[in-house]
């Protein structure tokens, strides 16, 4: 029996480009749907509102930004608790048995077949869709942008002070340039490879799609309390919609 029934949501949602925009945006943790067959993964209902289930606020930021820029946006529809689309298949946190201290009973003791079903129906379907779009584009007129949000504090209580973080691996140059533009806004605390360090061991989407092709890339992480309501979501989308075209122009001048 397939993981996703006929009437269930496709694993990705594509917002098509309506301009020749260089930006290709993806949102790995936009959704928090669960395939009907998996129920609630045995998790109490309030856990589904936490950052462990999805990246709070980022779907709305991405959609406003996509509208403003007219670029492509590919969103993941299913929760990162079903399978984390920013992890390689088989990664220890791909289908997390525990997430930020919360046990996920429906992810414990899975068979190889159950794992493979989630990988094929959700992880690979999503990344294959992104590949289809990238394969049609010229690398020199493409900027790969992945959108995320991060919790202000993990379960250990440590606070994360950054308003926004730029994660980078193969393209530190783009991160540095975007950081300059964000700091020119005044008053923003911009993290450099914070709150996470990007590399091919701990993440998947950026290294797989952009690193492998050596595409210019930005990975943007916004602190969740700044985008938990519509005012914040619009403010951040408007800011990025203003800065990204400026970033792209400056990057071309410096190339
Ligand atoms: Zn994320």
Short mmCIF file of C-alpha atoms and ligand atoms in Angstrom, two decimals:
data_model
loop_
_atom_site.label_atom_id
_atom_site.label_comp_id
_atom_site.label_asym_id
_atom_site.label_seq_id
_atom_site.Cartn_x
_atom_site.Cartn_y
_atom_site.Cartn_z
CA UNK A 1 0.00 0.00 0.00
CA UNK A 2 1.45 3.41 -0.91
CA UNK A 3 2.20 5.84 1.92
CA UNK A 4 0.12 8.64 0.39
CA UNK A 5 -3.47 7.88 -0.54
CA UNK A 6 -4.97 9.13 -3.82
CA UNK A 7 -6.82 11.98 -2.14
CA UNK A 8 -3.87 13.16 -0.05
CA UNK A 9 -1.72 16.22 -0.65
CA UNK A 10 1.25 15.89 -3.00
CA UNK A 11 4.56 16.09 -1.12
CA UNK A 12 5.47 19.47 -2.59
CA UNK A 13 3.73 22.66 -3.54
CA UNK A 14 5.13 24.63 -6.47
CA UNK A 15 4.57 28.36 -6.83
CA UNK A 16 5.62 28.95 -10.42
CA UNK A 17 7.83 31.82 -11.51
CA UNK A 18 6.02 34.61 -13.31
CA UNK A 19 9.17 36.55 -14.25
CA UNK A 20 12.72 35.74 -15.42
CA UNK A 21 13.83 35.93 -11.81
CA UNK A 22 17.25 34.47 -10.94
CA UNK A 23 15.91 33.30 -7.59
CA UNK A 24 15.00 29.66 -7.02
CA UNK A 25 13.54 29.38 -3.54
CA UNK A 26 12.89 26.25 -1.55
CA UNK A 27 11.26 25.77 1.84
CA UNK A 28 12.10 22.35 3.28
CA UNK A 29 10.17 22.79 6.52
CA UNK A 30 7.18 24.83 5.38
CA UNK A 31 4.50 22.22 6.05
CA UNK A 32 3.29 20.03 8.88
CA UNK A 33 0.97 17.59 7.18
CA UNK A 34 1.14 13.91 8.12
CA UNK A 35 0.10 11.04 5.83
CA UNK A 36 -3.21 9.61 7.07
CA UNK A 37 -1.67 6.18 7.47
CA UNK A 38 0.76 7.54 10.09
CA UNK A 39 -1.92 9.16 12.29
CA UNK A 40 -0.32 11.63 14.71
CA UNK A 41 2.91 9.61 15.11
CA UNK A 42 1.82 9.14 18.72
CA UNK A 43 2.70 12.74 19.54
CA UNK A 44 0.45 14.89 21.80
CA UNK A 45 -1.49 17.54 19.88
CA UNK A 46 0.38 20.56 21.36
CA UNK A 47 3.72 19.21 20.14
CA UNK A 48 2.49 19.82 16.58
CA UNK A 49 2.54 23.58 17.22
CA UNK A 50 6.21 23.49 18.21
CA UNK A 51 9.28 24.07 16.05
CA UNK A 52 9.94 20.33 16.05
CA UNK A 53 7.04 19.81 13.59
CA UNK A 54 7.85 22.62 11.10
CA UNK A 55 9.64 25.95 10.69
CA UNK A 56 7.18 28.34 12.31
CA UNK A 57 6.35 31.35 10.11
CA UNK A 58 8.55 30.48 7.14
CA UNK A 59 5.81 29.25 4.82
CA UNK A 60 4.09 32.65 5.02
CA UNK A 61 7.37 34.57 4.62
CA UNK A 62 8.20 32.44 1.59
CA UNK A 63 4.81 33.00 0.00
CA UNK A 64 4.88 36.77 0.48
CA UNK A 65 8.42 36.83 -0.86
CA UNK A 66 7.50 34.71 -3.87
CA UNK A 67 4.63 37.09 -4.66
CA UNK A 68 6.91 40.11 -4.43
CA UNK A 69 9.74 38.64 -6.53
CA UNK A 70 7.67 36.57 -8.96
CA UNK A 71 10.19 33.74 -8.66
CA UNK A 72 9.88 29.97 -8.28
CA UNK A 73 9.15 28.59 -4.81
CA UNK A 74 9.02 24.87 -4.02
CA UNK A 75 7.59 24.08 -0.58
CA UNK A 76 7.60 20.80 1.30
CA UNK A 77 4.08 19.97 2.48
CA UNK A 78 4.75 17.21 5.05
CA UNK A 79 6.15 17.66 8.54
CA UNK A 80 9.85 17.27 9.26
CA UNK A 81 8.75 14.74 11.88
CA UNK A 82 7.53 12.43 9.10
CA UNK A 83 10.86 12.82 7.30
CA UNK A 84 13.24 15.76 7.41
CA UNK A 85 13.79 16.94 3.83
CA UNK A 86 17.00 18.74 4.80
CA UNK A 87 18.68 15.46 5.76
CA UNK A 88 20.09 12.76 3.53
CA UNK A 89 18.22 9.45 3.51
CA UNK A 90 19.48 7.33 6.39
CA UNK A 91 20.79 10.29 8.43
CA UNK A 92 20.24 9.68 12.19
CA UNK A 93 17.76 12.60 12.36
CA UNK A 94 16.08 11.94 9.00
CA UNK A 95 13.09 10.29 10.72
CA UNK A 96 13.74 11.45 14.28
CA UNK A 97 12.86 9.00 17.07
CA UNK A 98 13.19 11.95 19.50
CA UNK A 99 13.08 15.64 18.60
CA UNK A 100 14.30 18.38 20.98
CA UNK A 101 13.48 16.13 23.95
CA UNK A 102 10.07 14.93 22.71
CA UNK A 103 9.84 11.19 21.93
CA UNK A 104 8.13 10.44 18.60
CA UNK A 105 6.66 6.94 19.10
CA UNK A 106 5.57 6.58 15.46
CA UNK A 107 9.21 6.95 14.37
CA UNK A 108 10.62 4.29 16.66
CA UNK A 109 11.46 0.75 15.59
CA UNK A 110 10.67 1.31 11.91
CA UNK A 111 11.43 -1.40 9.38
CA UNK A 112 13.62 -0.73 6.35
CA UNK A 113 10.48 -0.90 4.18
CA UNK A 114 8.69 1.75 6.26
CA UNK A 115 11.71 4.04 6.02
CA UNK A 116 12.01 3.55 2.29
CA UNK A 117 8.34 4.41 1.80
CA UNK A 118 8.78 7.79 3.48
CA UNK A 119 11.97 8.45 1.54
CA UNK A 120 10.40 7.68 -1.80
CA UNK A 121 7.00 9.29 -1.29
CA UNK A 122 8.23 12.50 0.35
CA UNK A 123 12.00 13.10 0.44
CA UNK A 124 12.92 11.96 -3.06
CA UNK A 125 9.71 13.22 -4.68
CA UNK A 126 10.43 16.73 -3.34
CA UNK A 127 14.10 16.81 -4.31
CA UNK A 128 13.39 15.33 -7.74
CA UNK A 129 10.96 18.19 -8.34
CA UNK A 130 13.62 20.76 -7.37
CA UNK A 131 16.08 18.98 -9.68
CA UNK A 132 13.64 19.20 -12.58
CA UNK A 133 13.53 22.98 -12.21
CA UNK A 134 17.27 23.43 -11.75
CA UNK A 135 18.09 21.20 -14.71
CA UNK A 136 16.26 23.62 -17.01
CA UNK A 137 18.12 26.72 -15.79
CA UNK A 138 21.41 28.37 -16.62
CA UNK A 139 23.70 28.25 -13.56
CA UNK A 140 25.04 31.77 -14.22
CA UNK A 141 21.56 33.28 -13.86
CA UNK A 142 20.45 31.26 -10.84
CA UNK A 143 20.63 31.98 -7.14
CA UNK A 144 19.55 29.06 -4.95
CA UNK A 145 17.78 30.35 -1.84
CA UNK A 146 16.68 28.06 0.96
CA UNK A 147 14.37 29.44 3.61
CA UNK A 148 14.23 28.31 7.24
CA UNK A 149 13.32 29.59 10.68
CA UNK A 150 14.87 28.68 14.02
CA UNK A 151 13.52 28.47 17.54
CA UNK A 152 14.68 31.27 19.90
CA UNK A 153 15.62 28.66 22.52
CA UNK A 154 16.19 24.92 22.50
CA UNK A 155 15.01 22.68 25.31
CA UNK A 156 18.28 23.28 27.20
CA UNK A 157 17.13 26.90 27.60
CA UNK A 158 20.10 28.50 25.83
CA UNK A 159 18.94 31.66 24.06
CA UNK A 160 19.85 32.34 20.47
CA UNK A 161 20.47 36.06 20.01
CA UNK A 162 20.54 36.36 16.20
CA UNK A 163 17.61 37.92 14.32
CA UNK A 164 18.67 36.16 11.17
CA UNK A 165 21.43 33.71 10.31
CA UNK A 166 23.16 33.04 7.00
CA UNK A 167 24.45 29.51 6.63
CA UNK A 168 27.12 28.73 4.07
CA UNK A 169 29.48 26.03 2.92
CA UNK A 170 30.61 26.15 -0.73
CA UNK A 171 29.69 29.83 -1.22
CA UNK A 172 30.85 31.96 1.74
CA UNK A 173 31.17 34.92 -0.64
CA UNK A 174 27.38 35.21 -1.11
CA UNK A 175 26.73 34.90 2.62
CA UNK A 176 29.26 37.65 3.36
CA UNK A 177 27.69 39.99 0.81
CA UNK A 178 24.15 39.37 2.08
CA UNK A 179 25.34 39.87 5.61
CA UNK A 180 26.70 43.30 4.69
CA UNK A 181 23.36 44.28 3.15
CA UNK A 182 21.43 43.09 6.21
CA UNK A 183 23.77 44.96 8.55
CA UNK A 184 23.28 48.12 6.49
CA UNK A 185 19.61 47.94 7.53
CA UNK A 186 20.78 48.90 11.04
CA UNK A 187 20.05 47.14 14.32
CA UNK A 188 19.99 43.58 13.03
CA UNK A 189 22.03 40.86 14.71
CA UNK A 190 23.13 38.67 11.80
CA UNK A 191 24.56 35.20 12.50
CA UNK A 192 27.41 33.85 10.39
CA UNK A 193 26.87 30.08 10.15
CA UNK A 194 24.64 30.52 13.21
CA UNK A 195 22.57 29.00 14.74
CA UNK A 196 23.89 26.08 12.62
CA UNK A 197 27.00 25.37 10.63
CA UNK A 198 26.13 24.28 7.12
CA UNK A 199 27.93 21.25 5.72
CA UNK A 200 27.10 18.11 3.81
CA UNK A 201 27.11 15.95 6.95
CA UNK A 202 24.40 17.82 8.85
CA UNK A 203 22.29 19.20 5.98
CA UNK A 204 21.15 18.01 2.60
CA UNK A 205 19.28 20.46 0.34
CA UNK A 206 21.97 23.13 -0.09
CA UNK A 207 24.91 20.75 -0.57
CA UNK A 208 22.90 18.44 -2.83
CA UNK A 209 21.35 20.99 -5.18
CA UNK A 210 23.64 24.02 -5.02
CA UNK A 211 26.98 22.73 -3.70
CA UNK A 212 27.15 19.92 -6.25
CA UNK A 213 26.52 22.40 -9.11
CA UNK A 214 28.57 25.16 -7.50
CA UNK A 215 25.55 27.45 -7.78
CA UNK A 216 25.51 30.75 -5.92
CA UNK A 217 23.46 30.06 -2.81
CA UNK A 218 22.00 31.63 0.30
CA UNK A 219 20.58 29.72 3.22
CA UNK A 220 18.48 32.04 5.34
CA UNK A 221 17.36 31.28 8.91
CA UNK A 222 14.98 33.75 10.60
CA UNK A 223 14.26 33.61 14.34
CA UNK A 224 10.74 32.29 14.83
CA UNK A 225 9.42 34.85 17.30
CA UNK A 226 10.06 37.57 14.66
CA UNK A 227 7.79 35.86 12.13
CA UNK A 228 5.13 34.27 14.32
CA UNK A 229 2.44 36.74 13.17
CA UNK A 230 1.43 38.31 9.89
CA UNK A 231 3.00 41.69 10.68
CA UNK A 232 6.40 40.10 11.19
CA UNK A 233 6.03 37.76 8.24
CA UNK A 234 5.25 40.66 5.89
CA UNK A 235 7.99 42.82 7.32
CA UNK A 236 10.65 40.15 6.76
CA UNK A 237 9.33 39.24 3.33
CA UNK A 238 9.38 42.90 2.29
CA UNK A 239 12.91 43.31 3.63
CA UNK A 240 14.18 40.26 1.74
CA UNK A 241 12.26 41.26 -1.40
CA UNK A 242 14.11 44.58 -1.29
CA UNK A 243 17.55 43.17 -0.45
CA UNK A 244 17.73 40.08 -2.67
CA UNK A 245 17.63 41.96 -6.01
CA UNK A 246 20.21 44.41 -4.61
CA UNK A 247 22.34 41.45 -3.51
CA UNK A 248 22.16 39.92 -6.98
CA UNK A 249 23.17 43.19 -8.68
CA UNK A 250 26.12 43.67 -6.35
CA UNK A 251 27.22 40.09 -6.74
CA UNK A 252 27.31 40.49 -10.49
CA UNK A 253 29.33 43.72 -10.20
CA UNK A 254 31.86 41.96 -7.98
CA UNK A 255 32.15 38.82 -10.13
ZN1 LIG B 1 14.27 24.46 8.68
#
